[in-house]
Amino acid sequence: MKKNIVNPFICQGYESPEYFCDRIEETKNMTSMLYNGRNITLISPRRLGKTGLILNTFHQIKSENKDAICIYIDIFPTKNQSEFVRMLGSAVLNETLSKSKMLGKKLLEMLGSLRPVLGMDALTGMPNVTLNVDPTQSEMTIRSIFTYLNKIQREVFIAIDEFQQINEYPESGTEAMLRSYIQFSHNIHFIFSGSRKHLMSEMFASPKRPFYQSTDMMNLTPLDEETYYQFANRFFEARKGVLDREVFHELYNIYEGYTWYIQSILNRLYEKFKSVSSSAQLRETILNVVESKTPQYESIVSFLTENQFSLLRAVAKEGLVEQPMGKEFIKKHGLPGASSVKTLEVLNDKELLYQTPNGYIVYDRFMNQWLQRI
């Protein structure tokens, strides 16, 4: 039964190509690479749409091959190797169970003493299974997972999002261990995606790293503005309304084409107005969204030192700072020059600031607007 979509501007998850804007060439290229046995490294700042692209690619693959097993995991919350293995194993188990109870049963047999725990997904309400992984058994467990996936007569596609997180694990051999299994897995195809460009590039472009030159590299750029406008306006026109082109142009430029922020505002515009014809409607909506996030942002900045907060707010005031350590910028905002280098590093590590090719920005665009107002 087709799901009833109240608001076509999806802000979380993936529904179907009908609610996914463009990325036709990217989807085609990714599908072709995977079909032809080449793994992919996908690098993109957060909120630009890489997860949606991965899920759209998986939708395309499953529409062409109903037996294909497509698995997506976001490992950003994981802190060590055993948490990674538990997440991967649970995802493989749930996906194979959804395809065939026999396949899932065979995996459980191979995993031996691991005891699956039946639970409920907190967001979807659907039943799911998680695995308890003893940290001392992590490598044996992942070996069993790969052995199982290599034996089944199906094509398997696994996307590991925020893959750079494994750099934070206390275990030093996770990269090498994964590479040793992946290189001999001919029916298992991988997408390694990440948002921290320097870390991802180091992992896949450095001769010293296990994954050196083992994938095709892809970088995402913002959606074409006109294509995005036509996509958005179609939904307003479907209910005999309109989205003014100039208003959308303003919205697109405010967030520089970053999909998630634009979708968030479009979602609320669609909720409140049959037609959007004025900048005032847009500005009112943006203000409501930014103000609603005040408790969240106040909590974040409460953990910053005075110097860290001052630098973060100064970057927000400028919008883009080419040289945050420059004397002119430091003097203009009354920043302590001696400690600014360390402060910049901390804000980068916390992913509150982000270095683009043109300079530094506040990573969260809504937070940037909130900081400009206080």
Coordinates of C-alpha atoms in Angstrom, one line a residue:
M1 CA 0.0 0.0 0.0
K2 CA 1.4 3.4 -1.0
K3 CA 2.3 5.6 2.0
N4 CA 0.3 8.8 2.3
I5 CA 2.8 11.7 2.3
V6 CA 1.4 14.8 3.9
N7 CA 4.4 17.0 3.2
P8 CA 6.5 16.3 0.1
F9 CA 9.5 18.1 1.4
I10 CA 11.2 15.2 3.2
C11 CA 13.6 16.3 6.0
Q12 CA 14.6 12.9 7.4
G13 CA 15.1 9.6 5.7
Y14 CA 14.1 8.6 2.2
E15 CA 10.7 7.9 0.7
S16 CA 11.0 7.4 -3.1
P17 CA 12.4 9.0 -6.3
E18 CA 9.2 11.1 -6.5
Y19 CA 10.3 13.1 -3.4
F20 CA 14.0 13.1 -4.2
C21 CA 15.4 16.0 -6.3
D22 CA 17.6 15.2 -9.3
R23 CA 21.0 13.6 -8.7
I24 CA 20.2 11.6 -11.8
E25 CA 23.8 11.5 -13.1
E26 CA 25.2 10.8 -9.7
T27 CA 22.8 7.9 -9.1
K28 CA 23.6 6.5 -12.6
N29 CA 27.3 6.8 -12.0
M30 CA 27.2 5.2 -8.6
T31 CA 25.1 2.4 -9.8
S32 CA 27.4 1.7 -12.7
M33 CA 30.5 1.8 -10.5
L34 CA 29.0 -0.7 -8.1
Y35 CA 27.7 -3.0 -10.8
N36 CA 31.1 -3.1 -12.3
G37 CA 32.9 -4.1 -9.1
R38 CA 34.3 -0.8 -8.0
N39 CA 33.8 0.5 -4.5
I40 CA 33.1 4.1 -3.9
T41 CA 34.4 6.8 -1.6
L42 CA 31.7 9.6 -1.4
I43 CA 32.9 12.8 0.3
S44 CA 30.5 15.6 1.1
P45 CA 29.9 18.2 3.9
R46 CA 26.9 17.3 6.0
R47 CA 23.5 18.5 5.0
L48 CA 24.3 18.4 1.2
G49 CA 22.4 15.2 0.5
K50 CA 24.9 12.3 0.5
T51 CA 22.7 10.0 2.5
G52 CA 19.7 10.6 0.3
L53 CA 21.9 9.9 -2.8
I54 CA 23.0 6.6 -1.3
L55 CA 19.5 5.5 -0.5
N56 CA 18.3 6.6 -3.9
T57 CA 21.0 4.5 -5.5
F58 CA 20.0 1.6 -3.4
H59 CA 16.3 2.1 -4.5
Q60 CA 17.5 2.0 -8.1
I61 CA 19.5 -1.2 -7.5
K62 CA 16.6 -2.9 -5.7
S63 CA 14.2 -2.0 -8.5
E64 CA 16.5 -3.8 -10.9
N65 CA 17.4 -6.7 -8.7
K66 CA 14.8 -7.7 -6.1
D67 CA 17.3 -10.2 -4.6
A68 CA 19.9 -7.6 -3.9
I69 CA 20.8 -6.9 -0.3
C70 CA 21.3 -3.2 0.4
I71 CA 22.6 -2.2 3.8
Y72 CA 23.1 1.4 5.1
I73 CA 24.7 2.2 8.5
D74 CA 25.8 5.5 10.0
I75 CA 28.7 4.8 12.3
F76 CA 29.1 8.3 13.7
P77 CA 27.8 7.2 17.1
T78 CA 30.2 4.3 17.4
K79 CA 33.1 4.7 19.8
N80 CA 35.1 1.5 19.2
Q81 CA 35.5 -1.6 17.1
S82 CA 33.0 -3.8 18.9
E83 CA 30.2 -1.1 18.6
F84 CA 31.0 -1.0 14.8
V85 CA 30.8 -4.8 14.5
R86 CA 27.5 -4.8 16.5
M87 CA 26.0 -2.2 14.2
L88 CA 27.1 -3.9 11.0
G89 CA 26.1 -7.3 12.2
S90 CA 22.7 -6.2 13.3
A91 CA 22.1 -4.4 10.0
V92 CA 23.1 -7.4 8.0
L93 CA 20.9 -9.7 10.1
N94 CA 17.9 -7.4 9.9
E95 CA 18.2 -7.0 6.2
T96 CA 18.7 -10.7 5.5
L97 CA 15.8 -11.6 7.7
S98 CA 13.6 -9.1 5.8
K99 CA 14.6 -11.0 2.6
S100 CA 14.4 -14.5 3.8
K101 CA 14.0 -16.1 7.3
M102 CA 16.3 -18.9 6.0
L103 CA 19.1 -16.5 5.2
G104 CA 18.8 -14.9 8.6
K105 CA 18.8 -18.3 10.3
K106 CA 22.0 -19.3 8.5
L107 CA 23.7 -16.1 9.6
L108 CA 22.8 -16.7 13.3
E109 CA 24.2 -20.2 13.0
M110 CA 27.5 -18.9 11.7
L111 CA 27.7 -16.3 14.5
G112 CA 27.6 -19.1 17.0
S113 CA 27.4 -18.0 20.6
L114 CA 26.2 -14.5 19.9
R115 CA 22.7 -14.0 21.3
P116 CA 20.4 -11.8 19.2
V117 CA 18.1 -9.5 21.1
L118 CA 14.6 -8.8 19.7
G119 CA 13.5 -5.2 20.1
M120 CA 11.6 -2.4 18.6
D121 CA 12.9 0.5 16.4
A122 CA 12.3 3.6 18.5
L123 CA 11.4 5.7 15.4
T124 CA 9.6 3.3 13.1
G125 CA 8.0 1.0 15.7
M126 CA 9.1 -2.0 13.6
P127 CA 10.7 -5.0 15.2
N128 CA 14.4 -5.4 14.8
V129 CA 17.2 -7.6 16.0
T130 CA 20.5 -6.5 17.6
L131 CA 23.6 -8.6 18.3
N132 CA 25.6 -8.6 21.6
V133 CA 29.2 -8.5 20.6
D134 CA 31.9 -9.3 23.1
P135 CA 34.8 -6.9 22.5
T136 CA 37.2 -9.8 22.5
Q137 CA 35.2 -11.5 19.8
S138 CA 35.0 -8.5 17.4
E139 CA 37.3 -9.8 14.7
M140 CA 35.9 -13.3 14.8
T141 CA 32.4 -11.9 14.4
I142 CA 33.3 -9.7 11.5
R143 CA 35.1 -12.6 9.8
S144 CA 31.9 -14.7 10.2
I145 CA 29.8 -11.9 8.7
F146 CA 32.0 -11.6 5.6
T147 CA 32.2 -15.4 5.3
Y148 CA 28.4 -15.6 5.4
L149 CA 27.9 -12.8 2.9
N150 CA 30.5 -14.3 0.5
K151 CA 28.7 -17.6 0.5
I152 CA 25.1 -16.5 -0.3
Q153 CA 24.2 -16.3 -3.9
R154 CA 23.3 -12.6 -3.9
E155 CA 24.8 -9.3 -4.7
V156 CA 25.4 -7.3 -1.5
F157 CA 25.7 -3.5 -1.3
I158 CA 26.9 -1.9 2.0
A159 CA 27.1 1.8 2.6
I160 CA 29.1 2.9 5.7
D161 CA 28.4 6.6 6.4
E162 CA 30.7 8.8 8.4
F163 CA 33.4 6.2 7.8
Q164 CA 36.1 8.5 9.1
Q165 CA 34.8 7.7 12.6
I166 CA 37.0 4.6 12.7
N167 CA 40.0 6.9 13.1
E168 CA 38.6 7.6 16.6
Y169 CA 38.5 4.0 17.7
P170 CA 41.1 3.0 20.4
E171 CA 41.9 -0.1 18.4
S172 CA 44.5 0.7 15.8
G173 CA 43.9 -2.1 13.3
T174 CA 40.2 -1.6 12.3
E175 CA 41.1 -0.2 8.9
A176 CA 43.5 -3.0 8.0
M177 CA 41.1 -5.6 9.3
L178 CA 38.3 -4.4 7.1
R179 CA 40.5 -4.0 4.1
S180 CA 41.7 -7.6 4.4
Y181 CA 38.2 -8.9 4.2
I182 CA 36.8 -6.4 1.7
Q183 CA 39.5 -7.0 -1.0
F184 CA 38.5 -10.7 -1.3
S185 CA 34.7 -10.1 -1.3
H186 CA 33.7 -10.1 -4.9
N187 CA 29.9 -10.1 -4.5
I188 CA 30.0 -7.4 -1.7
H189 CA 30.2 -3.8 -2.9
F190 CA 30.9 -0.8 -0.7
I191 CA 30.2 2.9 -0.4
F192 CA 32.4 4.6 2.1
S193 CA 31.0 8.1 2.8
G194 CA 32.1 10.8 5.0
S195 CA 31.8 14.5 5.8
R196 CA 35.4 15.3 7.0
K197 CA 37.2 15.8 3.8
H198 CA 40.8 15.8 5.1
L199 CA 40.3 12.6 7.1
M200 CA 38.5 10.8 4.2
S201 CA 41.1 11.9 1.7
E202 CA 43.9 10.8 4.0
M203 CA 42.3 7.3 4.4
F204 CA 41.9 6.7 0.7
A205 CA 44.6 8.7 -1.0
S206 CA 47.6 8.1 1.3
P207 CA 50.0 5.3 0.3
K208 CA 50.5 4.6 4.0
R209 CA 46.8 3.6 4.6
P210 CA 45.2 0.2 4.0
F211 CA 42.5 1.6 1.7
Y212 CA 44.9 3.5 -0.6
Q213 CA 43.5 3.8 -4.1
S214 CA 41.0 1.0 -3.5
T215 CA 37.9 3.0 -4.5
D216 CA 36.6 5.5 -7.0
M217 CA 36.3 8.9 -5.4
M218 CA 33.2 11.1 -5.7
N219 CA 32.5 14.6 -4.3
L220 CA 29.0 16.1 -4.1
T221 CA 28.2 19.7 -5.1
P222 CA 24.9 21.5 -4.5
L223 CA 21.9 20.8 -6.6
D224 CA 21.4 23.0 -9.7
E225 CA 19.2 25.9 -8.6
E226 CA 16.7 25.9 -11.5
T227 CA 16.3 22.1 -11.3
Y228 CA 15.6 22.4 -7.6
Y229 CA 13.1 25.2 -8.1
Q230 CA 11.2 23.2 -10.7
F231 CA 11.1 20.2 -8.3
A232 CA 9.8 22.3 -5.4
N233 CA 7.3 24.4 -7.4
R234 CA 5.7 21.2 -8.8
F235 CA 4.4 20.3 -5.3
F236 CA 2.9 23.8 -4.8
E237 CA 1.3 23.8 -8.2
A238 CA -0.2 20.3 -7.5
R239 CA -2.4 22.0 -4.9
K240 CA -3.1 25.0 -7.1
G241 CA -0.6 27.2 -5.4
V242 CA 2.8 28.6 -6.5
L243 CA 6.3 29.1 -5.1
D244 CA 7.7 32.4 -6.4
R245 CA 10.9 32.0 -8.3
E246 CA 12.6 35.0 -6.7
V247 CA 11.7 33.8 -3.2
F248 CA 13.2 30.4 -3.9
H249 CA 16.3 32.2 -5.3
E250 CA 16.7 34.0 -2.0
L251 CA 16.2 30.8 0.0
Y252 CA 18.8 28.9 -2.2
N253 CA 21.4 31.7 -1.8
I254 CA 20.9 32.0 2.0
Y255 CA 21.8 28.4 2.4
E256 CA 24.2 28.2 -0.6
G257 CA 22.3 25.2 -2.1
Y258 CA 22.7 23.0 1.0
T259 CA 19.8 20.6 0.6
W260 CA 18.8 19.8 4.2
Y261 CA 18.4 23.5 5.2
I262 CA 16.4 24.3 2.1
Q263 CA 14.2 21.3 2.6
S264 CA 13.6 22.2 6.2
I265 CA 12.4 25.7 5.2
L266 CA 10.3 24.4 2.2
N267 CA 8.7 21.9 4.5
R268 CA 7.4 24.7 6.8
L269 CA 6.5 27.0 3.9
Y270 CA 4.4 24.2 2.4
E271 CA 2.8 23.5 5.8
K272 CA 1.9 27.2 6.4
F273 CA 1.1 28.6 3.0
K274 CA -0.7 27.5 -0.1
S275 CA 1.4 29.9 -2.1
V276 CA 4.7 31.5 -1.3
S277 CA 5.0 34.9 -3.1
S278 CA 6.9 37.2 -0.7
S279 CA 10.2 37.4 1.0
A280 CA 8.4 38.3 4.2
Q281 CA 6.9 34.8 4.3
L282 CA 10.3 33.3 3.8
R283 CA 12.0 35.5 6.5
E284 CA 9.2 34.8 9.0
T285 CA 9.6 31.1 8.5
I286 CA 13.4 31.1 8.8
L287 CA 13.1 33.2 12.0
N288 CA 10.7 30.7 13.5
V289 CA 13.0 27.8 12.7
V290 CA 16.1 29.5 14.1
E291 CA 14.4 30.7 17.3
S292 CA 13.0 27.2 17.9
K293 CA 16.5 25.9 18.1
T294 CA 17.6 28.4 20.8
P295 CA 17.6 25.8 23.7
Q296 CA 19.8 23.4 21.6
Y297 CA 22.3 26.1 20.6
E298 CA 22.4 27.6 24.1
S299 CA 23.3 24.1 25.4
I300 CA 26.1 23.8 22.9
V301 CA 27.7 27.1 23.6
S302 CA 27.5 26.7 27.3
F303 CA 30.3 24.1 27.0
L304 CA 32.6 26.5 25.2
T305 CA 35.2 28.7 26.8
E306 CA 34.8 32.5 26.4
N307 CA 37.5 32.5 23.7
Q308 CA 35.9 29.7 21.8
F309 CA 32.5 31.3 21.8
S310 CA 33.9 34.7 20.8
L311 CA 35.7 33.2 17.8
L312 CA 32.6 31.2 16.8
R313 CA 30.4 34.2 16.9
A314 CA 32.9 36.4 15.1
V315 CA 33.0 33.9 12.2
A316 CA 29.2 33.9 12.2
K317 CA 29.1 37.7 12.0
E318 CA 31.4 37.6 9.0
G319 CA 29.7 34.6 7.3
L320 CA 33.0 33.5 5.7
V321 CA 36.4 34.1 7.0
E322 CA 39.4 33.5 4.8
Q323 CA 42.0 34.1 7.5
P324 CA 40.6 33.7 11.0
M325 CA 44.2 34.1 12.4
G326 CA 44.7 37.3 10.4
K327 CA 45.5 40.5 12.4
E328 CA 42.7 42.4 10.8
F329 CA 40.0 39.9 11.7
I330 CA 41.3 39.4 15.3
K331 CA 41.5 43.2 15.9
K332 CA 38.0 43.8 14.4
H333 CA 36.3 41.3 16.8
G334 CA 38.6 41.9 19.8
L335 CA 39.9 38.3 19.9
P336 CA 42.9 37.2 21.9
G337 CA 45.5 36.5 19.1
A338 CA 47.8 34.3 21.1
S339 CA 45.2 31.6 21.9
S340 CA 43.2 31.8 18.6
V341 CA 45.1 29.0 16.8
K342 CA 44.3 26.5 19.5
T343 CA 40.8 27.8 19.7
L344 CA 40.3 27.3 16.0
E345 CA 41.5 23.7 16.2
V346 CA 39.1 23.0 19.0
L347 CA 36.1 24.4 17.1
N348 CA 37.2 22.4 14.0
D349 CA 37.4 19.2 16.1
K350 CA 34.0 19.8 17.6
E351 CA 32.7 20.4 14.0
L352 CA 31.3 23.8 14.9
L353 CA 33.5 25.4 12.3
Y354 CA 34.2 24.0 8.8
Q355 CA 36.9 24.8 6.4
T356 CA 35.7 25.3 2.8
P357 CA 38.0 26.0 -0.1
N358 CA 37.2 29.7 0.3
G359 CA 37.6 30.0 4.1
Y360 CA 36.0 29.1 7.4
I361 CA 32.2 29.0 8.1
V362 CA 30.0 28.0 11.0
Y363 CA 29.1 24.4 10.0
D364 CA 25.4 24.5 11.1
R365 CA 23.8 27.2 8.9
F366 CA 20.9 27.6 11.3
M367 CA 23.3 28.1 14.2
N368 CA 25.2 30.7 12.1
Q369 CA 21.9 32.7 11.8
W370 CA 21.2 32.3 15.6
L371 CA 24.7 33.5 16.5
Q372 CA 24.3 36.5 14.2
R373 CA 21.2 37.6 16.1
I374 CA 22.5 37.3 19.7

